[in-house]
Tab-separated table of C-alpha atoms in Angstrom:
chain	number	residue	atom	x	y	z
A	1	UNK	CA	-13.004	-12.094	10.606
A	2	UNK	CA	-15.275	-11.336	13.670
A	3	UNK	CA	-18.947	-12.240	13.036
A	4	UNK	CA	-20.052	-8.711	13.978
A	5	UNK	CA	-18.215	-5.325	13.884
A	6	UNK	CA	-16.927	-4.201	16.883
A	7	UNK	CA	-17.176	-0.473	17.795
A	8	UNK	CA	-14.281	0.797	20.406
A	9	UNK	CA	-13.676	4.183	21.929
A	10	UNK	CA	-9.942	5.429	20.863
A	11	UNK	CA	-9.722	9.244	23.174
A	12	UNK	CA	-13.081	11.583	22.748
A	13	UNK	CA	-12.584	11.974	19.116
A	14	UNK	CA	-12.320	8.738	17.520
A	15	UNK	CA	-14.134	5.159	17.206
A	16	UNK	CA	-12.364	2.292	15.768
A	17	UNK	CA	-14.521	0.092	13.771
A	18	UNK	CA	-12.403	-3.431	14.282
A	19	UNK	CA	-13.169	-5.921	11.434
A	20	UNK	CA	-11.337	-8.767	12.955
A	21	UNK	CA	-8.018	-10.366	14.455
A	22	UNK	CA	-5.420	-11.021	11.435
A	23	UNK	CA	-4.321	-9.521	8.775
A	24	UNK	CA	-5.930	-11.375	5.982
A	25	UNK	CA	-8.260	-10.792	2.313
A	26	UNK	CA	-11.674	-11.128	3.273
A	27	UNK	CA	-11.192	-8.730	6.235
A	28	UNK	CA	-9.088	-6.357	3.694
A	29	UNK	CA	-12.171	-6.628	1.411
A	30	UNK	CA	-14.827	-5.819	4.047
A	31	UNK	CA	-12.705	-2.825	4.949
A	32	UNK	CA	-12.442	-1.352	1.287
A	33	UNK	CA	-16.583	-1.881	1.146
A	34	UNK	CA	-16.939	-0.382	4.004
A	35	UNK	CA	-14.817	2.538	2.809
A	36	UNK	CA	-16.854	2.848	0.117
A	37	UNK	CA	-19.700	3.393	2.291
A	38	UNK	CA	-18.196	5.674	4.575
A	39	UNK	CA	-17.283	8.086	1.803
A	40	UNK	CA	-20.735	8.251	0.408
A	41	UNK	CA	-22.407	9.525	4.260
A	42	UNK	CA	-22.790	13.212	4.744
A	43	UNK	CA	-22.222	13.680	7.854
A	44	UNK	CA	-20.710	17.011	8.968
A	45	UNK	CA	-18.088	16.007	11.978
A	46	UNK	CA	-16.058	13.817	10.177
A	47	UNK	CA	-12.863	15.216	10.396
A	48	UNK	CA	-10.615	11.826	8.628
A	49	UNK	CA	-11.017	8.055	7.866
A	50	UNK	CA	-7.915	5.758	8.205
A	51	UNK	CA	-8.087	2.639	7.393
A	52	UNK	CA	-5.305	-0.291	8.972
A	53	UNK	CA	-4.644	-3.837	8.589
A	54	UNK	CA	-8.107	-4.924	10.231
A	55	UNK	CA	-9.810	-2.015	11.369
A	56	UNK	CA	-10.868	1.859	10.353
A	57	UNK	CA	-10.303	4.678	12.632
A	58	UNK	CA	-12.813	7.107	12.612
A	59	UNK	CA	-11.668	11.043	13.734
A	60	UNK	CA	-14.918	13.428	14.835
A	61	UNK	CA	-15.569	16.191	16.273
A	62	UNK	CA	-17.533	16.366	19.549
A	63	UNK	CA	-19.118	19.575	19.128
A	64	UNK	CA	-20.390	18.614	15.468
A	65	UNK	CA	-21.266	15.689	15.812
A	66	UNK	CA	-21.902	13.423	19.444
A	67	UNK	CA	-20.213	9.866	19.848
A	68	UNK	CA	-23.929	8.376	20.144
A	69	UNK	CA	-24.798	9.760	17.321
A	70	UNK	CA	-21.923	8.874	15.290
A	71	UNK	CA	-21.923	5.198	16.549
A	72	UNK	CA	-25.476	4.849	15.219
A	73	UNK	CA	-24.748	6.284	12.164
A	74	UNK	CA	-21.865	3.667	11.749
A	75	UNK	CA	-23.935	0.560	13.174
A	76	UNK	CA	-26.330	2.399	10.126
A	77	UNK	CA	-24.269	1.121	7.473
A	78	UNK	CA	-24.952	-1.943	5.434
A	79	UNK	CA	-22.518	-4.077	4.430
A	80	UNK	CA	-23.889	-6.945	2.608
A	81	UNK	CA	-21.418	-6.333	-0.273
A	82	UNK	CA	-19.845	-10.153	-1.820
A	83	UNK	CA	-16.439	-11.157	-1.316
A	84	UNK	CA	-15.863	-13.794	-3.314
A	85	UNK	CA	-12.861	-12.264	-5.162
A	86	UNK	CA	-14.869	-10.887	-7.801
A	87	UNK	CA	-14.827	-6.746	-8.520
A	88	UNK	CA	-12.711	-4.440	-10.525
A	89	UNK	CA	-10.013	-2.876	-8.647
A	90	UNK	CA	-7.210	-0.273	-9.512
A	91	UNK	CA	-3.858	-1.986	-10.566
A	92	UNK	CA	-0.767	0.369	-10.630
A	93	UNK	CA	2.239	-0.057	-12.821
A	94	UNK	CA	5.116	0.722	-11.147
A	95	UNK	CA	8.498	0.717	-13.386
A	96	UNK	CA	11.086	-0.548	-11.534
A	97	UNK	CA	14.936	-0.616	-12.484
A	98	UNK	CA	16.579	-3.826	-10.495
A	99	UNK	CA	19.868	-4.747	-8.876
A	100	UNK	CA	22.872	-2.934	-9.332
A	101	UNK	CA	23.396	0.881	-7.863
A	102	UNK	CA	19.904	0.891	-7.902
A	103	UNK	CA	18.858	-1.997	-5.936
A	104	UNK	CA	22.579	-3.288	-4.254
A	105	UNK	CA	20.504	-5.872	-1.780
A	106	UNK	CA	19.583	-8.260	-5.208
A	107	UNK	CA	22.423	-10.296	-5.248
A	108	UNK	CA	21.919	-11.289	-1.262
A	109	UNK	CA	18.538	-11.971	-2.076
A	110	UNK	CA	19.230	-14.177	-5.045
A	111	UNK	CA	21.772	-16.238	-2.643
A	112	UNK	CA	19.702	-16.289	0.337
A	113	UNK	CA	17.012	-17.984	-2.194
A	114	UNK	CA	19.519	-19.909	-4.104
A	115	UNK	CA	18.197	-18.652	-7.040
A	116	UNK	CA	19.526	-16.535	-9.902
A	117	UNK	CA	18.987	-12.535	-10.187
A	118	UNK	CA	17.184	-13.197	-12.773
A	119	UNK	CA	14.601	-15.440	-11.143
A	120	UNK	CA	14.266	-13.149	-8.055
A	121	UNK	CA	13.248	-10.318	-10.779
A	122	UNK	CA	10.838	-12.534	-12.288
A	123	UNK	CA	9.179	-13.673	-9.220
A	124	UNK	CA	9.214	-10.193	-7.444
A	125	UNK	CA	7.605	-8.392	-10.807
A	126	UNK	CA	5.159	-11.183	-11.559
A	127	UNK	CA	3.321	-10.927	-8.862
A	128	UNK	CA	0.177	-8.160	-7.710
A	129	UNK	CA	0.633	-6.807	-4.437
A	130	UNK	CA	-2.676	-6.112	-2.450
A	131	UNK	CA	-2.184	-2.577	-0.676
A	132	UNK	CA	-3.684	-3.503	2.700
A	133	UNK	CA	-3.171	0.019	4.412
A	134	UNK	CA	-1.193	3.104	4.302
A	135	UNK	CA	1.434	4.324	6.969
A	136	UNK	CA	4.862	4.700	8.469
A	137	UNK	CA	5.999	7.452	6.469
A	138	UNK	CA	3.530	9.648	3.823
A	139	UNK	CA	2.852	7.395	0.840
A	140	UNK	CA	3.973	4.419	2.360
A	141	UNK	CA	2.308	1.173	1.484
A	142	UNK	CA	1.623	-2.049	2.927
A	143	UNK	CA	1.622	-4.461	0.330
A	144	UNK	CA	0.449	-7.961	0.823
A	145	UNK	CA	1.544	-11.056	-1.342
A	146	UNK	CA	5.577	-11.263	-1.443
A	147	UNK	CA	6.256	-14.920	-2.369
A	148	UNK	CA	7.763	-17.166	-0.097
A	149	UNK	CA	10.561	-18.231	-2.153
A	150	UNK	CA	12.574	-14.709	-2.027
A	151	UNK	CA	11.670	-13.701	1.920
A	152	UNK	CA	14.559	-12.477	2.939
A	153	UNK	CA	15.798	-10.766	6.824
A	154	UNK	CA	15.899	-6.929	6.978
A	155	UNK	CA	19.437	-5.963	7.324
A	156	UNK	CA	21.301	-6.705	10.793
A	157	UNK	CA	22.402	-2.798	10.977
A	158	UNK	CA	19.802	-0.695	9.059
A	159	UNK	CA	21.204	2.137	6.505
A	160	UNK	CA	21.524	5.439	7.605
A	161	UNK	CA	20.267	6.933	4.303
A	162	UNK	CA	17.808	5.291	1.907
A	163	UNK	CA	17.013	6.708	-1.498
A	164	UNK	CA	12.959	7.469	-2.299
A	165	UNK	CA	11.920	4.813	-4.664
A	166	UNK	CA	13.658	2.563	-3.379
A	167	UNK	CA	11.842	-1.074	-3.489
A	168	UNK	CA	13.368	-3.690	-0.770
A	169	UNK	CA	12.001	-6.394	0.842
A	170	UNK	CA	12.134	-7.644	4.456
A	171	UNK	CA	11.014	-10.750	5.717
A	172	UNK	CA	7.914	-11.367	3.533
A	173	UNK	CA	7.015	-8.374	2.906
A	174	UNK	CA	8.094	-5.961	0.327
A	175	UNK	CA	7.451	-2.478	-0.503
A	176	UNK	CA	8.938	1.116	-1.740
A	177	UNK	CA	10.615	4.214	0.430
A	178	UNK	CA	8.578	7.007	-1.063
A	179	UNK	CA	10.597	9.718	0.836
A	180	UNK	CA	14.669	9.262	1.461
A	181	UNK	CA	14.524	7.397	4.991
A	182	UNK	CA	16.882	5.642	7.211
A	183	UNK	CA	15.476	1.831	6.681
A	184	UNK	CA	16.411	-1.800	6.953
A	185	UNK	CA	14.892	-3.347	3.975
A	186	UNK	CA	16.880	-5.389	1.622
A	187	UNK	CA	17.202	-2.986	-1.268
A	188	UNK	CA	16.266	-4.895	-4.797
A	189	UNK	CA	15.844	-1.796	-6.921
A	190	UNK	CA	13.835	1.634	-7.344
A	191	UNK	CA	11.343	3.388	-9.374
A	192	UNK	CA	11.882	6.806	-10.667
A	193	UNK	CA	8.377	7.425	-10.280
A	194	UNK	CA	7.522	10.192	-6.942
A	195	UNK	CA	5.682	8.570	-4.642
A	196	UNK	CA	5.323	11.421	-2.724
A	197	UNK	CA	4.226	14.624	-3.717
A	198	UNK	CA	3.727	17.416	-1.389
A	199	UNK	CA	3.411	20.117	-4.170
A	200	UNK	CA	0.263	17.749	-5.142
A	201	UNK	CA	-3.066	17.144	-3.672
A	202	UNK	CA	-3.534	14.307	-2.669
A	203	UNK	CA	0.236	14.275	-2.489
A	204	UNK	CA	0.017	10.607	-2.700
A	205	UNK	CA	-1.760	8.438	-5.525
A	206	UNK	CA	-1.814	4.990	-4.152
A	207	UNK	CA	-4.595	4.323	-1.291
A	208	UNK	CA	-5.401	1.117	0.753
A	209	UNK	CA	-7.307	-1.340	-1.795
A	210	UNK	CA	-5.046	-0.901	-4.677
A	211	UNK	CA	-2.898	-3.270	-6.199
A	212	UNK	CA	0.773	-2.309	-7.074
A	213	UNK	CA	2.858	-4.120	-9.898
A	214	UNK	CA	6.086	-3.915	-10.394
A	215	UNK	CA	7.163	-3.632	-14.153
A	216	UNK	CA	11.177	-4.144	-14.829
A	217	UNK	CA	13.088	-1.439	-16.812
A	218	UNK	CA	16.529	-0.719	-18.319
A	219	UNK	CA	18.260	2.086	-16.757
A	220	UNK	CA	17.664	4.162	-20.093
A	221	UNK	CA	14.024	3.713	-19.524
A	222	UNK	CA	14.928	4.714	-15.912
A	223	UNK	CA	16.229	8.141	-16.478
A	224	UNK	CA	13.633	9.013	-19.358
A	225	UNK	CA	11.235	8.054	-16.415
A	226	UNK	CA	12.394	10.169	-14.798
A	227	UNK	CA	13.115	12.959	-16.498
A	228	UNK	CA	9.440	13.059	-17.671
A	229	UNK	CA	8.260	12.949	-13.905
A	230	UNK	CA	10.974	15.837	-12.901
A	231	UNK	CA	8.446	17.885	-15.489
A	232	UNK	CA	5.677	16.512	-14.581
A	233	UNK	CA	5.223	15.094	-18.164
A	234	UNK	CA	5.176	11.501	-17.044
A	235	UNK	CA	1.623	9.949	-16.262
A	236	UNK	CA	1.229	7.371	-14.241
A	237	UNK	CA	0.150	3.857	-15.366
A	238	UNK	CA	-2.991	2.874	-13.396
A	239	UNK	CA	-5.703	0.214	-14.580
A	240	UNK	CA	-9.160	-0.601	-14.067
A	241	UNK	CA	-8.545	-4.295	-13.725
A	242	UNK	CA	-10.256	-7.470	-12.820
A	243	UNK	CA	-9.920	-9.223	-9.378
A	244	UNK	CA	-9.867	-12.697	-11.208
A	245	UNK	CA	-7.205	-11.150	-13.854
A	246	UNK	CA	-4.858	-10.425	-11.254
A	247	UNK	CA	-2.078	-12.310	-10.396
A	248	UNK	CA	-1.854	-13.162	-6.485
């Protein structure tokens, strides 16, 4: 993490406050307080607020509001908040139904470990994934925290045709198609849940600062799932939680 914020020009309507160099916790933290603090200033101009890995792109525009001004108004903002790990955050369950049709990459992943199916389930699903930013396609999250023991290579030729829901992981990182998508993930399994909704707004429910968990279920629980979210019956598990109760 840089000792001071640095402001950069990105075109005439943007500024790119840059947190630091690596994609790491404290400088996630710092980001979501800053967040925080960006949603609560009323400042007319502010056309959109994207956070990344280590920085947060600020979109204006010039003839509401003038880059001088906006810079100060930034530079304004204190950010004194503690990161020690403490807070509550939102945790969100995701139901996941592994291996099989559903997630045909597993069994490579178990061998590639030298571990069982079984253990790669365990390992995958007992773990809560930091959402560090948002990107790629709509609703697509960058989750932090995949444990070293089941990193596994994306695929050497990359399928055509991915289903949405689809949870794979690649390298070490792991994470969910929320729209169908050519991709080269390794393909462990998929929730029924939509992770993408454009009929809803926001048409996404999962923002940079959350933490996703996956929860395993049996393929009957899979197609009530999703039944219920076909109707739009099925709500969505998502819990004020802890920091400290998490498990990283």
């Amino acid at each position: 993490m840089y000792d001071k914020i640095k402001y950069l020009k990105a075109g005439d309507k943007a500024i790119v406050m840059e947190f630091g160099d690596s994609i790491a916790k404290d400088i996630n933290a710092k980001i979501s307080l800053a967040l925080e603090k960006l949603k609560e200033v009323d400042a007319d101009g502010i056309v959109d607020i994207l956070p990344t890995y280590r920085s947060i792109l600020i979109n204006y525009e010039p003839s509401k509001i003038k880059y001088k001004e906006l810079l100060d108004l930034l530079k304004s903002i204190k950010l004194d908040g503690a990161l020690d790990g403490g807070g509550r955050v939102k945790l969100i369950e995701i139901p996941t139904l592994y291996g099989g049709e559903y997630g045909p990459d597993l069994s490579f992943v178990a061998k590639h470990a030298n571990l069982s199916e079984e253990e790669v389930i365990k390992i995958h699903s007992g773990t809560d994934y930091l959402v560090y930013m948002m990107g790629f396609l709509p609703g697509f999250a960058y989750l932090g925290g995949l444990d070293e023991r089941i990193a596994t290579p994306r695929l050497k030729s990359p399928r055509l045709k991915i289903e949405a829901g689809s949870v794979g992981i690649a390298s070490n990182q792991t994470g969910m198609y929320p729209v169908q998508s050519p991709g080269g993930w390794q393909l462990i399994g998929r929730t029924p849940l939509k992770l993408y909704d454009e009929s809803k707004n926001p048409p996404v429910f999962i923002e940079a600062g959350n933490y996703i968990r996956y929860v395993p279920i049996t393929e009957e629980e899979y197609k009530k799932i999703d039944e219920e979210v076909a109707e739009y019956k099925y709500q969505v598990v998502i819990k004020d939680a802890e920091r400290s109760e998490l498990h990283e």
